[in-house]
XYZ file of N, CA, C and O in Angstrom:
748
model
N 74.627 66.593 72.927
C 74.673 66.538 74.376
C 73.503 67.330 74.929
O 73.729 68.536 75.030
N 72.581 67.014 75.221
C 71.358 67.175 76.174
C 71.074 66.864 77.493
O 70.978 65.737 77.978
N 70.899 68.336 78.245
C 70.638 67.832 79.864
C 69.376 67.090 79.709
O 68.820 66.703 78.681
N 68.849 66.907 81.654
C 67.466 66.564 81.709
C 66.630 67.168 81.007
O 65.718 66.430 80.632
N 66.545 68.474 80.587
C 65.588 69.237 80.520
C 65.869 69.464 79.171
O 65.741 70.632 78.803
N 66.250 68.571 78.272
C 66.411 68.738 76.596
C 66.587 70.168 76.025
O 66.084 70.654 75.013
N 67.474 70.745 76.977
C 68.052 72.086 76.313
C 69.706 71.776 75.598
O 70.113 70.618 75.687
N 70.278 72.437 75.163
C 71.637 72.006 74.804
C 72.844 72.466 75.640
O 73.208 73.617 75.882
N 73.387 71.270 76.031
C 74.618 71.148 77.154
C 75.428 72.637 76.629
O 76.501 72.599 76.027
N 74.734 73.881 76.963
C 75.678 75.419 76.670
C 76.751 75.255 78.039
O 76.332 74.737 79.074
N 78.226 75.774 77.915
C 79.059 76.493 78.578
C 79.678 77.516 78.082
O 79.667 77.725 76.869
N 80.409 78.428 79.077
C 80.689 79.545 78.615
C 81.006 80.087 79.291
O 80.732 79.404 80.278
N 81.527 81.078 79.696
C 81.667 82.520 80.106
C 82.513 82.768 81.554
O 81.891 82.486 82.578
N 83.491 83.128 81.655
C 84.132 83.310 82.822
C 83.869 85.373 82.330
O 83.743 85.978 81.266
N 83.903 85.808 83.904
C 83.211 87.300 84.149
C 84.229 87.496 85.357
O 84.007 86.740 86.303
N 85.057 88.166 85.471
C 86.021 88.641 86.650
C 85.885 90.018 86.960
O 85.952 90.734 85.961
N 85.729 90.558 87.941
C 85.863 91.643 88.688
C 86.681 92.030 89.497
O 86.969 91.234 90.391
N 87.359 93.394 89.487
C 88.929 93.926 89.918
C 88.730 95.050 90.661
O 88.325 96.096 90.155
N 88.963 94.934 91.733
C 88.981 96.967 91.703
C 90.164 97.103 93.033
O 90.028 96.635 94.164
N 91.150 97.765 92.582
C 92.156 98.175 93.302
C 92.365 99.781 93.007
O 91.974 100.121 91.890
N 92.876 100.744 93.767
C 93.422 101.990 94.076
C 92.390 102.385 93.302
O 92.732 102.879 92.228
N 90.823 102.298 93.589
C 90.103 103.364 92.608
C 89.563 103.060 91.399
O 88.889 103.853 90.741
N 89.931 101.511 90.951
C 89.427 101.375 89.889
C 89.030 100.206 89.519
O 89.636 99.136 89.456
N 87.889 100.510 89.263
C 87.314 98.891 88.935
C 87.268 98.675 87.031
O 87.351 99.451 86.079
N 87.110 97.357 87.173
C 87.679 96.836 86.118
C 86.248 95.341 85.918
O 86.062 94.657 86.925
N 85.567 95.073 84.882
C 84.762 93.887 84.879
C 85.520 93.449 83.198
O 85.495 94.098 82.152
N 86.143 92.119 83.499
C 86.595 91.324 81.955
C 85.860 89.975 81.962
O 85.679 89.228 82.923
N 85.421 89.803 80.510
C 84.613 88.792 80.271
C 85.381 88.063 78.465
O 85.661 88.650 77.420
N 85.462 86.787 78.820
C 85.814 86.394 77.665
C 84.493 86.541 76.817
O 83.423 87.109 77.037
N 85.095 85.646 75.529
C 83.972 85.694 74.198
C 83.518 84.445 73.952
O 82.704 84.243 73.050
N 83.988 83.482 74.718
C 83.114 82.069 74.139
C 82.324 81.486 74.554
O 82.301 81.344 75.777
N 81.569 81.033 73.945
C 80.209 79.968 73.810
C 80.371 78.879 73.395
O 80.990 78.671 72.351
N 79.781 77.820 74.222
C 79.875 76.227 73.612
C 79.208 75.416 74.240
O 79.079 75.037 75.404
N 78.776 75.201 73.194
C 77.501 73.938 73.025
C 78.277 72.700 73.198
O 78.853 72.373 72.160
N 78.507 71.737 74.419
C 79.257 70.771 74.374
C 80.430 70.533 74.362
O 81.243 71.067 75.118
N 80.783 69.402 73.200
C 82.718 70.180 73.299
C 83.305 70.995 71.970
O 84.362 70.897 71.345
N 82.031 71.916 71.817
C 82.394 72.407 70.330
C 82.002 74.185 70.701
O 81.101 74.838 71.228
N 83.139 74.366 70.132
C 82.741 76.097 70.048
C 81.971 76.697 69.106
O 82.135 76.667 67.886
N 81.164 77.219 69.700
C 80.004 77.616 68.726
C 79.749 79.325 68.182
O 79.126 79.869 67.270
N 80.882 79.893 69.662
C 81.196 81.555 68.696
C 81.778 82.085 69.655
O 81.069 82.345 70.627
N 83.483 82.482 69.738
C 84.018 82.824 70.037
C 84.430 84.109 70.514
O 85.373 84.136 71.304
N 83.765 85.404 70.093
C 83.512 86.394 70.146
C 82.366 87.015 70.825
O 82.123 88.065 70.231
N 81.727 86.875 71.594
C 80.840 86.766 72.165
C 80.553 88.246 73.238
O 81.697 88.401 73.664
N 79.991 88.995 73.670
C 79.968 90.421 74.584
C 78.974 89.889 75.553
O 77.768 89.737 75.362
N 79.774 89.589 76.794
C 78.867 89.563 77.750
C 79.105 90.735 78.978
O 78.838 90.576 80.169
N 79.528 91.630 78.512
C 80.350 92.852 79.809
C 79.327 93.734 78.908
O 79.207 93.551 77.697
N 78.597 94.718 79.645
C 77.687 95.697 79.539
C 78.136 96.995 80.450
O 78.659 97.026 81.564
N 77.798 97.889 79.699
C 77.894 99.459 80.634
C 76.661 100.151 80.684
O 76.235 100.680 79.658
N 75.977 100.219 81.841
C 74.915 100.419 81.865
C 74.372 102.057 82.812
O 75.373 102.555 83.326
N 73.648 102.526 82.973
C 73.093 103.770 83.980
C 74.059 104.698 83.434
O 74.900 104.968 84.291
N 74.291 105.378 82.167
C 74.984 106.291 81.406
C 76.550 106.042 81.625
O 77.327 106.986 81.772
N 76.999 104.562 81.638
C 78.342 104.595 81.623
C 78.675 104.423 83.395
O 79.726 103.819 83.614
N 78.094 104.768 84.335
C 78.550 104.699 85.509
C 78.388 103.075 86.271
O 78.809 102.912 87.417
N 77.873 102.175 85.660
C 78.071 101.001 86.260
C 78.496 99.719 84.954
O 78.014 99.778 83.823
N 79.306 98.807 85.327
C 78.921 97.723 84.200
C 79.052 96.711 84.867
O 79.669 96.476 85.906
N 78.198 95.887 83.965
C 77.588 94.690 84.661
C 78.247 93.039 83.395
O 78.228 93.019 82.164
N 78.599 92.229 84.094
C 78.705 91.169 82.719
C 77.818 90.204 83.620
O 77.336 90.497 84.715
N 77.674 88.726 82.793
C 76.949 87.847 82.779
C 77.152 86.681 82.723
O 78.135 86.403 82.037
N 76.489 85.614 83.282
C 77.086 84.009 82.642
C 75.929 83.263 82.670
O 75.189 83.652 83.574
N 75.365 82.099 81.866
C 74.801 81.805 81.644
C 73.605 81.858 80.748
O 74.187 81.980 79.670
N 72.161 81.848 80.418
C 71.542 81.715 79.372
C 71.504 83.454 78.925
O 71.179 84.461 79.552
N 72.051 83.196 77.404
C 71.961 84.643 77.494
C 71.004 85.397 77.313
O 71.167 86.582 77.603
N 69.474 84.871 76.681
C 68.253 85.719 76.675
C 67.770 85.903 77.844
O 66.902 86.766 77.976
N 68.180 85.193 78.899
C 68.110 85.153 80.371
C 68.511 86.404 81.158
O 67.887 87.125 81.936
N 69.938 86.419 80.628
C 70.736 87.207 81.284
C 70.545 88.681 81.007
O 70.723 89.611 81.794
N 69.912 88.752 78.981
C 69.521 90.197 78.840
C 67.809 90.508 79.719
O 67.278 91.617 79.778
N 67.461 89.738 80.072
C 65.968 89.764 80.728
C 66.535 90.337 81.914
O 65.891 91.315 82.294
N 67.576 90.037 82.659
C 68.543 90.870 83.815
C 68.529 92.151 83.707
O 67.948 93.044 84.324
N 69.163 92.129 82.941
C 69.868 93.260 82.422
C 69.222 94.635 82.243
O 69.670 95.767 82.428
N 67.732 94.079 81.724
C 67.118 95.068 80.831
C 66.359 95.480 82.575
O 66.176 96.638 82.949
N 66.077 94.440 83.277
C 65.241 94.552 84.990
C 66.168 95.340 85.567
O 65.754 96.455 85.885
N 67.553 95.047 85.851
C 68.849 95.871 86.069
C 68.945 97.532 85.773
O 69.029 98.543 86.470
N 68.897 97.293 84.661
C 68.769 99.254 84.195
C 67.850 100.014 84.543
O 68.149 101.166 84.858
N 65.731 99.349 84.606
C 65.352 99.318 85.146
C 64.935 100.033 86.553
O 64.259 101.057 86.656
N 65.629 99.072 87.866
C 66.179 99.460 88.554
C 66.867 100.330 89.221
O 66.795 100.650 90.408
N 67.680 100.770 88.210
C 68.692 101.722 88.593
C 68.735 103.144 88.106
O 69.443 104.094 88.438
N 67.604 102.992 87.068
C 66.704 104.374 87.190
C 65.581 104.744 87.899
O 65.221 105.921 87.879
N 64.952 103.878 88.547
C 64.539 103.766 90.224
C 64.814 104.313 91.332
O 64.150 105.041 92.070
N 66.220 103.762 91.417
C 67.486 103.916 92.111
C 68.499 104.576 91.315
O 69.311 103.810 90.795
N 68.641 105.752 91.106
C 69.987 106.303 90.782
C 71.112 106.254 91.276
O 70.748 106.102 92.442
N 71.847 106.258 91.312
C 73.143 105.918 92.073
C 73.072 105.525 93.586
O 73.369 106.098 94.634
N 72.360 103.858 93.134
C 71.993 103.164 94.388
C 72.304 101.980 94.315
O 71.549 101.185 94.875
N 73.457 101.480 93.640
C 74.008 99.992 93.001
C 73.253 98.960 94.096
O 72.613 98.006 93.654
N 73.337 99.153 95.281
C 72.961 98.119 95.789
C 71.855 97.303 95.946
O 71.577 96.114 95.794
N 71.010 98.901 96.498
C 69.384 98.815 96.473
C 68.804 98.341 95.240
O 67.869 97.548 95.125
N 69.640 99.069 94.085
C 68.840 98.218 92.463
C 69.242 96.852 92.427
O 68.459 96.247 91.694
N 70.162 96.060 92.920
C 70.828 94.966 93.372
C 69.784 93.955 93.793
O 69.155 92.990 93.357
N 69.986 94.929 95.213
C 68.820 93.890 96.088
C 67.766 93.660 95.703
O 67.225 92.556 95.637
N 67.155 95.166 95.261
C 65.586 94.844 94.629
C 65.822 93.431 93.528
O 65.457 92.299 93.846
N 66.233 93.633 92.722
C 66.556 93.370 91.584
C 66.502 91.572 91.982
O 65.853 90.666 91.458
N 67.402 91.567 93.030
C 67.064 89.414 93.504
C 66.100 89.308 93.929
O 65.439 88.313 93.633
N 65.494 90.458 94.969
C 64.105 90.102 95.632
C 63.143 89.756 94.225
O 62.173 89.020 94.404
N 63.355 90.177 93.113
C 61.943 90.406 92.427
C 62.335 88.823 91.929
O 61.543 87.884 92.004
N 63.805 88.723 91.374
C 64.264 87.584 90.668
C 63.479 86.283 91.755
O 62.376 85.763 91.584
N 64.076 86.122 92.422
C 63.379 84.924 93.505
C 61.996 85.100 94.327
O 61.755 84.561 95.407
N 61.270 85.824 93.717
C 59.690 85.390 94.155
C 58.615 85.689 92.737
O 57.437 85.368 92.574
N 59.554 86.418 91.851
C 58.344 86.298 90.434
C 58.723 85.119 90.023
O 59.838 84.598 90.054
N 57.377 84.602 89.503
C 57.095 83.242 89.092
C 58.107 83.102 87.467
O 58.951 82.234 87.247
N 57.806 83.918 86.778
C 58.647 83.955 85.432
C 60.237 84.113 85.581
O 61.005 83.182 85.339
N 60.735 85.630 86.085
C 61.868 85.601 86.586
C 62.987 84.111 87.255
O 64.143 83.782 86.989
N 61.947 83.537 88.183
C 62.086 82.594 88.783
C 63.074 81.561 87.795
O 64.157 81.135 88.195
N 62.713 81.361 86.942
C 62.808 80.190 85.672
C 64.377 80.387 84.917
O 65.183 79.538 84.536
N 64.429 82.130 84.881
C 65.729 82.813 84.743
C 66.981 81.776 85.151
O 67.367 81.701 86.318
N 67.693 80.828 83.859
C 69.191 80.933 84.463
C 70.332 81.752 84.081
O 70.494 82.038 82.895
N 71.112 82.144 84.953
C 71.572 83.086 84.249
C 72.370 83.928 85.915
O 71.683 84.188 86.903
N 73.532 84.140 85.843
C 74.062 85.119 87.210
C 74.852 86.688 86.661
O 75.645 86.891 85.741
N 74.266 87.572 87.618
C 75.074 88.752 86.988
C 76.775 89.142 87.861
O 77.226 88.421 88.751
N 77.098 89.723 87.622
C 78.245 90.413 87.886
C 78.306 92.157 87.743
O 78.275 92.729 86.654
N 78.388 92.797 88.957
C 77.689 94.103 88.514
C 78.300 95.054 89.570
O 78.325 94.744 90.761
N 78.907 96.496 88.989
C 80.000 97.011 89.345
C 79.955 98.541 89.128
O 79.764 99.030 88.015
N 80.166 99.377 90.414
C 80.267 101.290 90.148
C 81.592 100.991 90.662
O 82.286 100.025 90.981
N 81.639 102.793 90.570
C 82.954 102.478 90.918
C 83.217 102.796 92.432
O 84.118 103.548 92.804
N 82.273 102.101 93.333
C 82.915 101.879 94.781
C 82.582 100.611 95.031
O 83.174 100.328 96.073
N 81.822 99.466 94.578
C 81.766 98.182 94.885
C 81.384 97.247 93.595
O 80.929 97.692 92.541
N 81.629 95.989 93.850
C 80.914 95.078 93.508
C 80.280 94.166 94.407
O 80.316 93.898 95.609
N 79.482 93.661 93.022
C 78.322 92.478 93.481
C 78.297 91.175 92.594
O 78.761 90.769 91.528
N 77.713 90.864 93.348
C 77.347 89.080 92.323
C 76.317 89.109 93.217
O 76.284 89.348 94.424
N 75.163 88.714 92.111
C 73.687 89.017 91.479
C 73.232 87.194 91.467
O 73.723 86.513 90.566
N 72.465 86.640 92.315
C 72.064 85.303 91.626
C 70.756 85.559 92.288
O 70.516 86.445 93.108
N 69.612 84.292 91.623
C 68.563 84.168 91.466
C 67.936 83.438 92.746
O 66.722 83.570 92.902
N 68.524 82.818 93.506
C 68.445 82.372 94.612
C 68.226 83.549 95.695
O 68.094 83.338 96.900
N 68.209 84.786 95.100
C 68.367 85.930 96.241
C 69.342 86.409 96.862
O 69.160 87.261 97.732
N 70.811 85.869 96.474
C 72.087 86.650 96.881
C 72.772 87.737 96.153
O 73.360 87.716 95.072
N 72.558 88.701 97.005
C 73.520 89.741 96.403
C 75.071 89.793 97.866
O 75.051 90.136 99.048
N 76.099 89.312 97.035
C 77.107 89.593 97.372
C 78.325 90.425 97.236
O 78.937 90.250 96.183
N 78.725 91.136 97.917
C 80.195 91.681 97.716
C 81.229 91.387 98.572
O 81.166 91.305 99.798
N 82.419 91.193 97.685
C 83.433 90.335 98.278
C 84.315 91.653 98.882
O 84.500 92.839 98.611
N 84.767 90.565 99.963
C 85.512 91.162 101.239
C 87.086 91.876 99.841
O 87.278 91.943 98.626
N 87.696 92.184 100.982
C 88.836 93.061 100.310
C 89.830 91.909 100.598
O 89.775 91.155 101.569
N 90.611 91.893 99.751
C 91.702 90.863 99.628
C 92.554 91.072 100.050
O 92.705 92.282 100.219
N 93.674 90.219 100.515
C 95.299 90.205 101.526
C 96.119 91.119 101.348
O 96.868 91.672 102.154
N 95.897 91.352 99.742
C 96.836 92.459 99.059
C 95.846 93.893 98.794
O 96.066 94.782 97.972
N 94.932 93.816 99.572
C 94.352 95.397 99.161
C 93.348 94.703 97.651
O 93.547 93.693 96.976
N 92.324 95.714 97.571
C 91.322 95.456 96.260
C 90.288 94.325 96.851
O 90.086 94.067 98.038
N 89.844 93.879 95.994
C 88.706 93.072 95.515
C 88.437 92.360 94.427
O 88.059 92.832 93.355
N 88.600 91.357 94.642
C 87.888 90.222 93.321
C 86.333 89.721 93.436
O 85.664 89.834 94.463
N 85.925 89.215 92.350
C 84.740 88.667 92.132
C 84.900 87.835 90.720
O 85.425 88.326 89.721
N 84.245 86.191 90.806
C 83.996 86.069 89.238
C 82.853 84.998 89.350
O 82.395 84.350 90.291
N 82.580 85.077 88.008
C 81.478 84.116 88.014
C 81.789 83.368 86.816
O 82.878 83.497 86.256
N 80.629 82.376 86.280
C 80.653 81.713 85.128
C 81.973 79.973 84.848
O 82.558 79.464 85.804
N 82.044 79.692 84.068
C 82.813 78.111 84.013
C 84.178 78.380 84.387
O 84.652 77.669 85.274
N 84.877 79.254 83.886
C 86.306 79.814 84.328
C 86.295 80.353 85.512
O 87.427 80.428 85.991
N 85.205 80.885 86.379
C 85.384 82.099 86.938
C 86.137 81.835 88.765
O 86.332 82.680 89.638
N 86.389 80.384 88.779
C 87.331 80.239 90.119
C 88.537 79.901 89.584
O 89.263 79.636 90.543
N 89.152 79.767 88.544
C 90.352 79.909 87.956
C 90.824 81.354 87.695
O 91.926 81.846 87.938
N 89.806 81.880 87.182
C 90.167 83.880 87.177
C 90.352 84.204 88.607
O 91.466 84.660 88.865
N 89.437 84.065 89.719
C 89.383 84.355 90.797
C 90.353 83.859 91.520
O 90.523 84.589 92.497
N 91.191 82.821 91.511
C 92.094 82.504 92.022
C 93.861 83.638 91.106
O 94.687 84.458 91.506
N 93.607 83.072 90.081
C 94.428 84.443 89.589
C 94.435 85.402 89.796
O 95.453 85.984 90.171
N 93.102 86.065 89.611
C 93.304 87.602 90.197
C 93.809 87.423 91.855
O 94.982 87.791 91.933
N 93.467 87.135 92.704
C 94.051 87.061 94.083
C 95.189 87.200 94.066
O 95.680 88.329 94.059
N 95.869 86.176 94.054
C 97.489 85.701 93.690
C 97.870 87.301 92.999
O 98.732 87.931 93.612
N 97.435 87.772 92.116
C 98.142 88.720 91.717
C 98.077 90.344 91.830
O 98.721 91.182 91.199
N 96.967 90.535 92.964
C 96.157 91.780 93.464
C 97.021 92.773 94.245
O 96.924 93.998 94.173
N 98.141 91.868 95.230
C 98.921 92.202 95.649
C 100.231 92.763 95.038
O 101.032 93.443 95.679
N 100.362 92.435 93.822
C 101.809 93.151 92.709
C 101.174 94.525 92.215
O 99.975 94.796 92.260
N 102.615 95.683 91.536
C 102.335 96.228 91.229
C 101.427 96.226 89.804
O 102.070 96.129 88.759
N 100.454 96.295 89.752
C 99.679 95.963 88.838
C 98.366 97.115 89.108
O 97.789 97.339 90.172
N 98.191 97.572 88.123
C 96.729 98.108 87.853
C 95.822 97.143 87.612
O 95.943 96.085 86.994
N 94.547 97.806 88.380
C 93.226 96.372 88.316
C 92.714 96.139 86.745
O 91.858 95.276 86.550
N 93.164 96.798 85.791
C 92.894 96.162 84.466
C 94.064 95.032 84.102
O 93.871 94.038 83.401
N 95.087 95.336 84.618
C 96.523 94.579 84.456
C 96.096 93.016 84.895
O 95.960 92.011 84.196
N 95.961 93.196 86.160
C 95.050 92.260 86.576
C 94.177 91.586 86.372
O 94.201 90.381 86.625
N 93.352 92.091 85.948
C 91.878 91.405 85.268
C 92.507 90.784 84.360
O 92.796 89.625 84.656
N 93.051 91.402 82.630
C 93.678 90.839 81.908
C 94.515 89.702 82.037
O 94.160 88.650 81.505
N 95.563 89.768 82.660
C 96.742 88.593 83.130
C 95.920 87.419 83.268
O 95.981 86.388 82.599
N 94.884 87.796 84.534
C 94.009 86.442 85.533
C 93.234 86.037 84.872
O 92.895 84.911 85.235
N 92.467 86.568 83.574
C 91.547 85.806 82.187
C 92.520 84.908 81.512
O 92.432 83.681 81.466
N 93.546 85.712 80.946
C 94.622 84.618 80.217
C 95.045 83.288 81.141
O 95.356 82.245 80.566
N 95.041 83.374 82.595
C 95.913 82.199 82.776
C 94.213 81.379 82.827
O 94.090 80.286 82.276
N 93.234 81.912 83.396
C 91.368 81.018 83.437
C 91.693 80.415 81.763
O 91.712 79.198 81.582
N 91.962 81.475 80.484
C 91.653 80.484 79.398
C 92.729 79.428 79.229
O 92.727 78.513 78.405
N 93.633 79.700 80.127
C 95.108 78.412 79.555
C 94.453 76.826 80.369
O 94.676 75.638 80.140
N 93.555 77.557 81.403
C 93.146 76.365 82.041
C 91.485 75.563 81.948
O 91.251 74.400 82.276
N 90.590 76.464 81.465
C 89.715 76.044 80.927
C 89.411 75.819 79.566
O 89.932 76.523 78.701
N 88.849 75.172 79.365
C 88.131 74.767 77.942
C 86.856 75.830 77.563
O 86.770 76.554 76.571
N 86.293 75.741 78.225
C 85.075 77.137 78.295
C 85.576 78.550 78.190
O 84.766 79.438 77.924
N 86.620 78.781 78.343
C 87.011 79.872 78.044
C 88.282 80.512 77.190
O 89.376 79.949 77.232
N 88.065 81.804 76.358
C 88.645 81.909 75.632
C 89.493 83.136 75.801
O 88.909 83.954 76.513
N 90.603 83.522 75.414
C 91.117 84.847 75.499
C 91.078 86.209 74.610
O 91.886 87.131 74.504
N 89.768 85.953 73.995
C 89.119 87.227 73.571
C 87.913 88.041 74.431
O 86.701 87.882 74.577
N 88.830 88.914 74.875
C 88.431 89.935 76.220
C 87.493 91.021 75.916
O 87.723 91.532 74.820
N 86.707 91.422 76.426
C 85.471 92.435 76.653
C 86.025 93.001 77.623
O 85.658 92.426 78.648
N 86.581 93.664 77.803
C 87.101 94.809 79.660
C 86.341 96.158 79.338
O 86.413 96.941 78.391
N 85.650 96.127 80.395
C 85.000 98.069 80.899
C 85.694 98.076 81.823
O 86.144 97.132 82.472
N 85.855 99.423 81.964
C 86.842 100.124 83.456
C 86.146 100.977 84.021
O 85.437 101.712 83.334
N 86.172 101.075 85.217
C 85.582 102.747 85.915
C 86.176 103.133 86.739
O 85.882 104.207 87.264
């Protein structure tokens, strides 16, 4: 299975973000697949980055995404405890360098007073606070099946890892792209 662009039909990665009473939470499954075949199940796309005080996961190409990542850290020793500003910089550079540019690949990226979602188009977003108190975010093939789970369940007594966890399991019962071998950082 080959797109236009004779790369191989990759899916993968649902990336959810939690943060209720104080604590944020980023869970990322482990699978990869080339088509309709799983190609490695185990997979780490959740990173802890700026000595442990932020983590960031990923979806899409993953030499892409560590080219992020590595601009990301970057950044944020630039910016020390400036999640946003390393954020913003971080799309501004993505959407006007010519190389960057080419980057597919979206981040997911998290201290512990906000999140963001990171795309190449130049959006840095953080999501509003939800009905029940907290915040969700997800990205990647699962990641409006997580995001709809986590919602629905933000409001119960639940800790935002409780959460995260639960709302991956029901994304892998419903996607194919995703699997229920979990990567969770907390802060």
């Amino acid at each position: 299975m080959q797109n236009s662009n004779s790369f191989p039909d990759w899916h993968g990665t649902t990336i959810l973000a939690v943060r209720k009473n104080g604590q944020t939470v980023i869970a990322g499954d482990g699978q990869v697949s080339m088509g309709p075949t799983v190609v490695k199940g185990n997979a780490r796309k959740v990173r802890r980055l700026a000595g442990g005080k932020v983590v960031a996961g990923f979806a899409g190409a993953t030499a892409d995404a560590f080219t992020l990542i590595e601009r990301l850290e970057a950044k944020l020793e630039q910016y020390p405890d400036q999640l946003a500003r390393a954020c913003v910089d971080l799309a501004k550079d993505w959407r006007t360098d010519r190389y960057l540019r080419r980057l597919e690949a979206m981040l997911l990226v998290a201290d512990a007073t906000a999140i963001y979602t990171v795309t190449g188009v130049g959006d840095v977003l953080e999501p509003g606070e939800s009905a029940g108190g907290g915040s969700v975010a997800a990205i990647g093939s699962g990641g409006n099946y997580a995001l709809a789970a986590a919602k629905a369940l933000i409001d119960q007594d639940l800790s935002a890892e409780d959460i995260a966890r639960k709302a991956m399991a029901i994304a892998a019962e419903i996607c194919v792209y995703t699997n229920g071998n979990l990567t969770v950082e907390s802060l």
